[in-house]
mmCIF file of N, CA and C in Angstrom:
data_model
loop_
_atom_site.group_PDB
_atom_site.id
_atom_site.type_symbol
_atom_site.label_atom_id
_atom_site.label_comp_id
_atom_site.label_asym_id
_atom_site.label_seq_id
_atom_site.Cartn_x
_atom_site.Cartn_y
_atom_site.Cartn_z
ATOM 1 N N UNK A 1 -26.542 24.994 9.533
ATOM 2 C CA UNK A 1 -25.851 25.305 10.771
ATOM 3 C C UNK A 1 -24.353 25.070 10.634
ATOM 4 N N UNK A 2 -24.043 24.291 9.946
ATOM 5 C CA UNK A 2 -22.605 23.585 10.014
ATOM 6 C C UNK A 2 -22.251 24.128 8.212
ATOM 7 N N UNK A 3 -21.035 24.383 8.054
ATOM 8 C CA UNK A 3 -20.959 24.871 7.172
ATOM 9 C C UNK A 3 -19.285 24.616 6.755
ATOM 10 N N UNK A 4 -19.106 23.793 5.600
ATOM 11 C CA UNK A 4 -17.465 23.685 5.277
ATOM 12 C C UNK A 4 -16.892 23.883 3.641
ATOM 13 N N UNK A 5 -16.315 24.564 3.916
ATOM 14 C CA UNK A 5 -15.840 25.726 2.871
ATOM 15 C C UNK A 5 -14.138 25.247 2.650
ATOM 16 N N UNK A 6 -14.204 24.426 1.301
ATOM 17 C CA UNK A 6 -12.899 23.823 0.540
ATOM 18 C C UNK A 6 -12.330 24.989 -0.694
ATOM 19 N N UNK A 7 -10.960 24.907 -0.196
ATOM 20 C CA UNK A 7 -10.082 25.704 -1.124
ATOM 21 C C UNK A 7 -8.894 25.172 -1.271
ATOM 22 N N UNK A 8 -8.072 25.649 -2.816
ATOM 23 C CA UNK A 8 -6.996 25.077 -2.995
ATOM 24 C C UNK A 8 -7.290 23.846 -4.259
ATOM 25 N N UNK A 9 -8.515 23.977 -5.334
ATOM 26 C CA UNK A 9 -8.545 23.159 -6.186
ATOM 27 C C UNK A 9 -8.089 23.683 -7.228
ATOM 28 N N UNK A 10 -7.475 23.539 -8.399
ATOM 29 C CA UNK A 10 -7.282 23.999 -9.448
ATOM 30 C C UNK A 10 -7.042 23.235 -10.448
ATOM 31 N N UNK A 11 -6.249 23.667 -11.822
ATOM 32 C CA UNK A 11 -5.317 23.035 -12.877
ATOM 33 C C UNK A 11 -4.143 22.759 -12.576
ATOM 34 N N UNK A 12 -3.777 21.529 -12.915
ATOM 35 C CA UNK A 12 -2.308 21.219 -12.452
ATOM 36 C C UNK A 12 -2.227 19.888 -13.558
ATOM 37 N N UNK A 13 -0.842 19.995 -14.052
ATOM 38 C CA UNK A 13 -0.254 18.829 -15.278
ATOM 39 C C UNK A 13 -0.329 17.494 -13.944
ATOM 40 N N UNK A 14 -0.240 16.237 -14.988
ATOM 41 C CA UNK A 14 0.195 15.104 -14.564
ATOM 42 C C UNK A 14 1.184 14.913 -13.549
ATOM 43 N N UNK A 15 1.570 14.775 -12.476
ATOM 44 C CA UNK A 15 3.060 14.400 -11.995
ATOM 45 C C UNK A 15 2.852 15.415 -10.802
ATOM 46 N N UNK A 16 2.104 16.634 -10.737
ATOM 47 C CA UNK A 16 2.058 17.570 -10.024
ATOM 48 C C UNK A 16 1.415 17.805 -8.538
ATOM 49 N N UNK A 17 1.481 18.661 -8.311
ATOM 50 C CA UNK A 17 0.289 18.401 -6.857
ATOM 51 C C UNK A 17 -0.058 19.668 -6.343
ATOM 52 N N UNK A 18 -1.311 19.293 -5.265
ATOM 53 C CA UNK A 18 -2.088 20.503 -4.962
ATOM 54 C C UNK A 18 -2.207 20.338 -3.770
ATOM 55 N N UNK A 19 -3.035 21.259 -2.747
ATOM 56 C CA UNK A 19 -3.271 21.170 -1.933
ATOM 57 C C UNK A 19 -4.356 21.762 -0.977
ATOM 58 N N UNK A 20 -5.138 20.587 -0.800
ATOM 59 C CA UNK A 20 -6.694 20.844 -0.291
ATOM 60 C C UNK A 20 -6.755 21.857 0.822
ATOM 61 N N UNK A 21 -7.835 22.625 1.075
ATOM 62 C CA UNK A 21 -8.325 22.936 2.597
ATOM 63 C C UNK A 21 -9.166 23.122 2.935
ATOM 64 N N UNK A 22 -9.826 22.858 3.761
ATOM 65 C CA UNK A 22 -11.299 22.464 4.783
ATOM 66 C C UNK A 22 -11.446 23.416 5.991
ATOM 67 N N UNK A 23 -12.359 24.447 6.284
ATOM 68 C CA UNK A 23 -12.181 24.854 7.193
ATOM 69 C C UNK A 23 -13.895 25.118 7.375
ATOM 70 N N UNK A 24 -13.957 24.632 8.926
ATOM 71 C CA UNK A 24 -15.548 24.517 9.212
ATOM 72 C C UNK A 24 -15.894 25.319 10.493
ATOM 73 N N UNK A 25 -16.997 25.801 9.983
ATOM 74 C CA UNK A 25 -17.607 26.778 11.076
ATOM 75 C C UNK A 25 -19.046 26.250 11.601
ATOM 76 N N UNK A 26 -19.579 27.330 12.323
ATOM 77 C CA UNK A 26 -20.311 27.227 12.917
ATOM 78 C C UNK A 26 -20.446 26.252 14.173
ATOM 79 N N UNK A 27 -19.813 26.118 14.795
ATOM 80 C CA UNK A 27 -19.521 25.014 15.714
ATOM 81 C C UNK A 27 -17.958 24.360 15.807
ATOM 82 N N UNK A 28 -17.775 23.927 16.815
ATOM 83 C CA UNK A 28 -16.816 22.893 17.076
ATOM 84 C C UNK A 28 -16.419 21.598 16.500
ATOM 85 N N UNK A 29 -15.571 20.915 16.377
ATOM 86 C CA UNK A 29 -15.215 19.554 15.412
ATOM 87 C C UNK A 29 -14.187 19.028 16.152
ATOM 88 N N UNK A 30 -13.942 19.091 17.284
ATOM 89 C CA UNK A 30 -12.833 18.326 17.701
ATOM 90 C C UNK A 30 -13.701 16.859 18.411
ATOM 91 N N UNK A 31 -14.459 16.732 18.386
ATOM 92 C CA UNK A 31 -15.448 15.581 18.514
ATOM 93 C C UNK A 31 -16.257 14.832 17.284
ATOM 94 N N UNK A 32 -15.706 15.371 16.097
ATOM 95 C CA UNK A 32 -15.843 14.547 14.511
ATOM 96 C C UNK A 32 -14.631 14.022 13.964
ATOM 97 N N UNK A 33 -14.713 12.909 13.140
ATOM 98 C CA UNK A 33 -13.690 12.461 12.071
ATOM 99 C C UNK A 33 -13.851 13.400 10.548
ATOM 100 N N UNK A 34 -12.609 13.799 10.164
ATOM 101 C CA UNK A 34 -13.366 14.581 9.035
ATOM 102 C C UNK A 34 -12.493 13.684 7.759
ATOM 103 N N UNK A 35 -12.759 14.310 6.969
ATOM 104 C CA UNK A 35 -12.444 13.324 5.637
ATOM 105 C C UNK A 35 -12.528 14.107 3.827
ATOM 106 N N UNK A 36 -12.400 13.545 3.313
ATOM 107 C CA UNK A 36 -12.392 13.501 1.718
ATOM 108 C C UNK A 36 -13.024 12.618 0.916
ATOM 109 N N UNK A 37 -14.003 13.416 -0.143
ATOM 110 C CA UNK A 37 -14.525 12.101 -1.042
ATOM 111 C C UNK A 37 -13.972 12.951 -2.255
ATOM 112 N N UNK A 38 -14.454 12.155 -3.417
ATOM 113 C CA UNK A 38 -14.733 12.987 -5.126
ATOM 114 C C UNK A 38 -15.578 12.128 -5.439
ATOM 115 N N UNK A 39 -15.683 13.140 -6.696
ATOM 116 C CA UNK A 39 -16.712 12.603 -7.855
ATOM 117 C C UNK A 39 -16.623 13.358 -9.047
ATOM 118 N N UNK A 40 -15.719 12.271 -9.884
ATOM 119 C CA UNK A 40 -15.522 12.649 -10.957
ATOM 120 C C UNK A 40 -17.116 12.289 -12.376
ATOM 121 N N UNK A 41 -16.611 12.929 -13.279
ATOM 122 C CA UNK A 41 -17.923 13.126 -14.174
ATOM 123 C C UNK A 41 -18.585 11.945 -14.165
ATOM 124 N N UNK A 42 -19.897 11.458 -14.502
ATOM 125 C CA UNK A 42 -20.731 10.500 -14.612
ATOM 126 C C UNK A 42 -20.368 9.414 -13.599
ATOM 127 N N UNK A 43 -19.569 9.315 -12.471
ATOM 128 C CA UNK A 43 -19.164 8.339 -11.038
ATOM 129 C C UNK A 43 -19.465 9.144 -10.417
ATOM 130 N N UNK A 44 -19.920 7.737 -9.517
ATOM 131 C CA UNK A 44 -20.635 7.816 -8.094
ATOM 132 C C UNK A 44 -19.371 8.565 -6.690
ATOM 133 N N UNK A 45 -19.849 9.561 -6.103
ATOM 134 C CA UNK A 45 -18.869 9.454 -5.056
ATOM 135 C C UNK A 45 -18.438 8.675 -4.825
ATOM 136 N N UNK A 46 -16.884 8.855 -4.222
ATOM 137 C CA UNK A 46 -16.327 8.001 -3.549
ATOM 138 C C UNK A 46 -15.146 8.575 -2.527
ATOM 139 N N UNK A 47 -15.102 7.436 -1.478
ATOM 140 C CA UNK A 47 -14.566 8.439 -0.450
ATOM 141 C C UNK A 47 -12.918 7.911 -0.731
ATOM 142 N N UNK A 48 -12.556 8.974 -0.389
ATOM 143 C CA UNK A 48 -10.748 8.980 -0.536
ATOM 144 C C UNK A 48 -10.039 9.185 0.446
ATOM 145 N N UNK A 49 -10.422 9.977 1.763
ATOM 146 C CA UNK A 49 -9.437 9.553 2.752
ATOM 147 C C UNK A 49 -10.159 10.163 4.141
ATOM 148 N N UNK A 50 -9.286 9.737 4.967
ATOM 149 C CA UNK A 50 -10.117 10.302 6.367
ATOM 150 C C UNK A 50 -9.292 10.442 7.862
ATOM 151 N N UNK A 51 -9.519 11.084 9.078
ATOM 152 C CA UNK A 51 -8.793 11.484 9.649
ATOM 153 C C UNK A 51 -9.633 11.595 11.098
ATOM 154 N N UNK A 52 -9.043 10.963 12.179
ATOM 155 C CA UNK A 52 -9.787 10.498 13.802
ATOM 156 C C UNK A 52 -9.908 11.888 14.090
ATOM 157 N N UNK A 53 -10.105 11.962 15.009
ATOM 158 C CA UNK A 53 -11.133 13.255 16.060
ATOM 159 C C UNK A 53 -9.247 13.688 16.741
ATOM 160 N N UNK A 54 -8.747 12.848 16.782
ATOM 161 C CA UNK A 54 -7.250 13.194 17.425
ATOM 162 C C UNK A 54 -6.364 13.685 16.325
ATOM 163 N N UNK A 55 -6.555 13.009 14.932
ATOM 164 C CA UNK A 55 -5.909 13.351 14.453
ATOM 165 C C UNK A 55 -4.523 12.261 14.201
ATOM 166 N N UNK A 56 -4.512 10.713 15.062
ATOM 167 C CA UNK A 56 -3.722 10.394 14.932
ATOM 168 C C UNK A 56 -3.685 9.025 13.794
ATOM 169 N N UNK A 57 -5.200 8.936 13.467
ATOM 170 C CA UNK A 57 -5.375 7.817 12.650
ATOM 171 C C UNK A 57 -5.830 8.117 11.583
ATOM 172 N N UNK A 58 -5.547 7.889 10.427
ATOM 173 C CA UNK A 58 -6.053 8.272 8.921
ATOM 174 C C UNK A 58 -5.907 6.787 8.123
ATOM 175 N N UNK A 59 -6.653 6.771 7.070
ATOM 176 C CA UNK A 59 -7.054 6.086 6.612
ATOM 177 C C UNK A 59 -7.254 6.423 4.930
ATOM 178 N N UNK A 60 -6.868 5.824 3.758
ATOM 179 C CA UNK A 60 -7.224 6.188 2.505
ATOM 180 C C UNK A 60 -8.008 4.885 1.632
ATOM 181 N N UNK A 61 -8.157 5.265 0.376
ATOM 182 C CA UNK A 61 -8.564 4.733 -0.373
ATOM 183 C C UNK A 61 -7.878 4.007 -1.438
ATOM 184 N N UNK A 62 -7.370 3.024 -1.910
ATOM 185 C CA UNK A 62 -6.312 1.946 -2.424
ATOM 186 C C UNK A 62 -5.455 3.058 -3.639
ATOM 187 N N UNK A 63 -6.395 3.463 -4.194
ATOM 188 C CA UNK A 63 -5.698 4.176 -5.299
ATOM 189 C C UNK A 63 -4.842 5.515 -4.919
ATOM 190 N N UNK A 64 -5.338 6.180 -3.646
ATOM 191 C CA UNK A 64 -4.190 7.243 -3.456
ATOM 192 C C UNK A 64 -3.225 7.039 -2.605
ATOM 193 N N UNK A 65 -3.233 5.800 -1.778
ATOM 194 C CA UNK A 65 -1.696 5.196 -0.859
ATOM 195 C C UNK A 65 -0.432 5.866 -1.237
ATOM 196 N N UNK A 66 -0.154 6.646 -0.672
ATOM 197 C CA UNK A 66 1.479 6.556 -1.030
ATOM 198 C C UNK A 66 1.389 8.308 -1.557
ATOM 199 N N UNK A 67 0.680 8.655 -2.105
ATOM 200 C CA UNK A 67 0.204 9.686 -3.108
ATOM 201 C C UNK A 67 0.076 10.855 -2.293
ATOM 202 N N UNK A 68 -1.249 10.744 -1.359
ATOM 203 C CA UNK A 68 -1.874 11.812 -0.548
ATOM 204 C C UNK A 68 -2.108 11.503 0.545
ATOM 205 N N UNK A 69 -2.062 12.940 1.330
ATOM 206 C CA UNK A 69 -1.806 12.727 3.102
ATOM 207 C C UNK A 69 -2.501 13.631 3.640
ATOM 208 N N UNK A 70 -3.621 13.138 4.208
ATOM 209 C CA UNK A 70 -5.116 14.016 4.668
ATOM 210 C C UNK A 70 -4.351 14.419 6.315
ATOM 211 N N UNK A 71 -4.507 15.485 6.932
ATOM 212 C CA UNK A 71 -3.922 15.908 8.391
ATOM 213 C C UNK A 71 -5.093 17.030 8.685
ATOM 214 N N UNK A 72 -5.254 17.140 9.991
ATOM 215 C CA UNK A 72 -5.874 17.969 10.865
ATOM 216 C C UNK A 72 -5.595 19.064 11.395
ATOM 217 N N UNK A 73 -6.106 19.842 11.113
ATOM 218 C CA UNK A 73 -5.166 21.620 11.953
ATOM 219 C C UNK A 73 -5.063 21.640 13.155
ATOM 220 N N UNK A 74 -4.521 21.915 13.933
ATOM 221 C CA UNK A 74 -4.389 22.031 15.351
ATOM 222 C C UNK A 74 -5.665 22.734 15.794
ATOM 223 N N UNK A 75 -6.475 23.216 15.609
ATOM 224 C CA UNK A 75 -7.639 24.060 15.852
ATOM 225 C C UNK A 75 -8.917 22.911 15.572
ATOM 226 N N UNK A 76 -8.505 21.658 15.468
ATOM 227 C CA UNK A 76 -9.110 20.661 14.934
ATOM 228 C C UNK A 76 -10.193 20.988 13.935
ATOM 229 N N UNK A 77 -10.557 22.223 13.662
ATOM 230 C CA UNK A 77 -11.921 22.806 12.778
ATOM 231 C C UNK A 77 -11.253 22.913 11.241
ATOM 232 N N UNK A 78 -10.327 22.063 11.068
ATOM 233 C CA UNK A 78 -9.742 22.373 9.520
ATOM 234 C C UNK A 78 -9.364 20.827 9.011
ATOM 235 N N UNK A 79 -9.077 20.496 8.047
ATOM 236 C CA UNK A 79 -8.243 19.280 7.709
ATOM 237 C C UNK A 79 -7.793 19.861 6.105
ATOM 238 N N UNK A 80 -6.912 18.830 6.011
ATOM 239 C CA UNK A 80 -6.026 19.597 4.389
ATOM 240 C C UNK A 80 -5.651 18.039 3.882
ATOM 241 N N UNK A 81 -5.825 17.846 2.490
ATOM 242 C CA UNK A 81 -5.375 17.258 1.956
ATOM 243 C C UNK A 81 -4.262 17.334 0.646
ATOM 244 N N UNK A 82 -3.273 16.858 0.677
ATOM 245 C CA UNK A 82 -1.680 17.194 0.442
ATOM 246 C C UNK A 82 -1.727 16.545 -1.000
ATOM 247 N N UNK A 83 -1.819 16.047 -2.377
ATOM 248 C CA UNK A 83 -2.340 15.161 -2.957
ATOM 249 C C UNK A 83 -0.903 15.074 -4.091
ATOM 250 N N UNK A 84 0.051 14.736 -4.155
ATOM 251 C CA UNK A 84 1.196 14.506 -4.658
ATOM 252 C C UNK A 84 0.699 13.583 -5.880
ATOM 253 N N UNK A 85 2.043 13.897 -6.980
ATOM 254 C CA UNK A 85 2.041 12.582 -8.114
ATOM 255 C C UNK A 85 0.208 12.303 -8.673
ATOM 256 N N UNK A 86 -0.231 13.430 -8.834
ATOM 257 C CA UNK A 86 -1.146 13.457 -9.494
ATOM 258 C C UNK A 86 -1.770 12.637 -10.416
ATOM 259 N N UNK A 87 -2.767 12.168 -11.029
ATOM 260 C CA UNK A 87 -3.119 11.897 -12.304
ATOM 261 C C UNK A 87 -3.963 11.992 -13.212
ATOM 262 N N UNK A 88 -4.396 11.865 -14.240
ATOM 263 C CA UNK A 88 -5.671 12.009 -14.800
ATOM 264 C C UNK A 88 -6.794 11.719 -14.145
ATOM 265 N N UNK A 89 -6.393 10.360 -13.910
ATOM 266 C CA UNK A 89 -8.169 9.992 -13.098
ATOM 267 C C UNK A 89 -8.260 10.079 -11.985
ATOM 268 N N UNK A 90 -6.972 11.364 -11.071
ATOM 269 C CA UNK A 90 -7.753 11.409 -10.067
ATOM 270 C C UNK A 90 -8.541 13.107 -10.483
ATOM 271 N N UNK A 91 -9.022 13.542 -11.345
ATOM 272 C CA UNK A 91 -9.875 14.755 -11.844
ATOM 273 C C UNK A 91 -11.370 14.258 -11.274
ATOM 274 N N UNK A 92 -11.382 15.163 -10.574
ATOM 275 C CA UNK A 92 -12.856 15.371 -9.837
ATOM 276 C C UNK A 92 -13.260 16.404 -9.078
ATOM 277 N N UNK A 93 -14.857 16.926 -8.770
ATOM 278 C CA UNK A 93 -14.997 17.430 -7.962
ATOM 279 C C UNK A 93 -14.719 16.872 -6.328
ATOM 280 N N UNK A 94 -13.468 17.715 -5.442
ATOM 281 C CA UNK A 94 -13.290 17.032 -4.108
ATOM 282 C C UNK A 94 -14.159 17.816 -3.264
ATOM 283 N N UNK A 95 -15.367 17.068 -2.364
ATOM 284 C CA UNK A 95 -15.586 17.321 -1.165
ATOM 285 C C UNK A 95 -15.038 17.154 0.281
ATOM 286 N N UNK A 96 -15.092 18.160 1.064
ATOM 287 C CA UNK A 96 -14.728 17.774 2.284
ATOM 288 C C UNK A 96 -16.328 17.579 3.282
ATOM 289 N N UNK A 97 -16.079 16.246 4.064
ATOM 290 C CA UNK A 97 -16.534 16.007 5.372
ATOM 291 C C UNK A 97 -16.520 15.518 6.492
ATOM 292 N N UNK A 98 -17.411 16.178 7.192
ATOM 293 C CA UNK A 98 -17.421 15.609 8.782
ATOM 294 C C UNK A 98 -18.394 14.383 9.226
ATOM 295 N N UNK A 99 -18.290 13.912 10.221
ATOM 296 C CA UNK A 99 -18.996 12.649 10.487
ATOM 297 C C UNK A 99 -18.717 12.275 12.116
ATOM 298 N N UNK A 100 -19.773 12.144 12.259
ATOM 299 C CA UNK A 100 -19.962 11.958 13.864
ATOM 300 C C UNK A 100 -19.668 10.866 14.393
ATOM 301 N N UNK A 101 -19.624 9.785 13.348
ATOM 302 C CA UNK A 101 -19.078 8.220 13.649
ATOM 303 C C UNK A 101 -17.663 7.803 13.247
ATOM 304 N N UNK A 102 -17.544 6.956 13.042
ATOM 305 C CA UNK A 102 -16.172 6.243 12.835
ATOM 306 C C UNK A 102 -15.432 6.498 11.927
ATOM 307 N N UNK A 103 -14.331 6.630 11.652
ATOM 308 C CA UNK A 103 -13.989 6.185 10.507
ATOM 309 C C UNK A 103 -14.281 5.175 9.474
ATOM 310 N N UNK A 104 -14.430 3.612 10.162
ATOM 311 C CA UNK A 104 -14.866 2.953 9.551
ATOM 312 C C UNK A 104 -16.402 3.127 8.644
ATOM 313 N N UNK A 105 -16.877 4.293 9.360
ATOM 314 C CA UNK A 105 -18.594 4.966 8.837
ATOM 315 C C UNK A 105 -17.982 5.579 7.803
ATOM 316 N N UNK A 106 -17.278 6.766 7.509
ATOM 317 C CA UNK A 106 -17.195 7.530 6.376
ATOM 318 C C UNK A 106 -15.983 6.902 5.586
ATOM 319 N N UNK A 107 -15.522 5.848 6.321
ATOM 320 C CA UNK A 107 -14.385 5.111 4.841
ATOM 321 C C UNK A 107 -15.484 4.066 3.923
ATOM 322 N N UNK A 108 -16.681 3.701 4.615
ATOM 323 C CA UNK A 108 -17.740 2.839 3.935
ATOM 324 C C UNK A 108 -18.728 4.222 3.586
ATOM 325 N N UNK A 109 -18.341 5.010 3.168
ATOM 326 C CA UNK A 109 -18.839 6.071 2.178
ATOM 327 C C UNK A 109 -20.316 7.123 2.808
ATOM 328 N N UNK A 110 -20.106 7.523 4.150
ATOM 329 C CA UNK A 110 -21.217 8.409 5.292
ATOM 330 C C UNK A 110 -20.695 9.082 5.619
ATOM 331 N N UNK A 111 -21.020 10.318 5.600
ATOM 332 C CA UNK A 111 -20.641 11.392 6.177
ATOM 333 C C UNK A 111 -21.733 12.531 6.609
ATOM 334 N N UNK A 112 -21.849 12.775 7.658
ATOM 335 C CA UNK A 112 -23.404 14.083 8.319
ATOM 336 C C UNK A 112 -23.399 15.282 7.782
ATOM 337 N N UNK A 113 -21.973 16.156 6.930
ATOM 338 C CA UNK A 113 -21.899 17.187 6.523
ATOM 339 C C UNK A 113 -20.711 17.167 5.287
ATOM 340 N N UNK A 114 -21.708 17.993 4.234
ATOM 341 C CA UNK A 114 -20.715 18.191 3.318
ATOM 342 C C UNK A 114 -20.398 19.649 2.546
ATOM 343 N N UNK A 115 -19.143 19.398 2.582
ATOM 344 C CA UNK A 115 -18.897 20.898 2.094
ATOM 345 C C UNK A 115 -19.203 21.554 0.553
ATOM 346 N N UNK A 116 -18.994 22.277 -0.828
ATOM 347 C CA UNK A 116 -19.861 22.296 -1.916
ATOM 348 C C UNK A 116 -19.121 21.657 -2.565
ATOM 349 N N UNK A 117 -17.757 21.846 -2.352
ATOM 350 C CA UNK A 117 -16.695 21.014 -3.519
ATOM 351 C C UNK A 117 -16.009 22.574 -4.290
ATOM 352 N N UNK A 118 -14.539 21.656 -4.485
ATOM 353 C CA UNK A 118 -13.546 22.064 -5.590
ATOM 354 C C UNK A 118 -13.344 21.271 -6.429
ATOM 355 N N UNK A 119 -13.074 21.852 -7.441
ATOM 356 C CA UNK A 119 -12.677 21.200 -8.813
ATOM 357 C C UNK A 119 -11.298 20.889 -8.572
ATOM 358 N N UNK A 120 -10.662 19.789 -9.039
ATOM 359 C CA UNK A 120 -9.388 19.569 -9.556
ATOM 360 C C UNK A 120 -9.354 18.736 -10.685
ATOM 361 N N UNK A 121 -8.805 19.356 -11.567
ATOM 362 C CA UNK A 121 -8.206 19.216 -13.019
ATOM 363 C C UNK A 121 -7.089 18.627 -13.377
ATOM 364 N N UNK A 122 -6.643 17.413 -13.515
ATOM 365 C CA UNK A 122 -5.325 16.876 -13.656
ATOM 366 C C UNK A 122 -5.226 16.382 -15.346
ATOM 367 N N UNK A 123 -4.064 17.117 -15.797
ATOM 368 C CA UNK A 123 -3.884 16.865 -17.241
ATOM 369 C C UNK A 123 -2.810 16.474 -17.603
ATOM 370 N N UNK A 124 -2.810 15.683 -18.942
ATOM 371 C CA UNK A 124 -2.296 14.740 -19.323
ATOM 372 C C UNK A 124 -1.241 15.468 -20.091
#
């Protein structure tokens, strides 16, 4: 029923940056927190950043502080993640999702819907 469709992953050198996008159908989302995980080869997901139902509270994961800046579309049915100063280990498949609870729910790694994933490739 719910369906979220990420674009904007690719190849990009060390130092560089890309930029995510999330856009979800089948329904409404201005009553979800939506967010970002990866999972790079042989690791476990993990969630990387996230974003309130308003849009005014976000939240990341220690290693991308400073780096990347998850925001909400005005249509609230989108979110984008901005991911600057790149690096090797952040290479992973990125998912986007939604979540009906808290932030504090999908920053402790839950989310109700997930999208299939993009690749991003960061080289050395």
């Amino acid at each position: 029923q719910v369906q979220l469709a990420e674009s904007g992953g690719g190849l990009v050198q060390a130092g560089g940056s890309l930029r995510l996008s999330c856009a979800a159908s089948g329904r409404t989302f201005s009553s979800y927190v939506m967010g970002w995980f990866r999972q790079a080869p042989g690791k476990e997901r993990e969630f990387v950043a996230v974003i309130s139902r308003s849009g005014s509270t976000t939240y990341y994961v220690n290693s991308v502080k400073g780096r990347f800046t998850i925001s909400r579309g005005n249509a609230k049915n989108t979110v984008y993640l901005q991911m600057n100063s790149l690096k090797p280990e952040d290479t992973a498949v990125y998912y986007c999702a939604v979540g009906s609870d808290s932030i504090a729910t999908m920053a402790g790694g839950r989310a109700d819907y997930w999208g299939q994933g993009t690749q991003v490739t960061v080289s050395s």
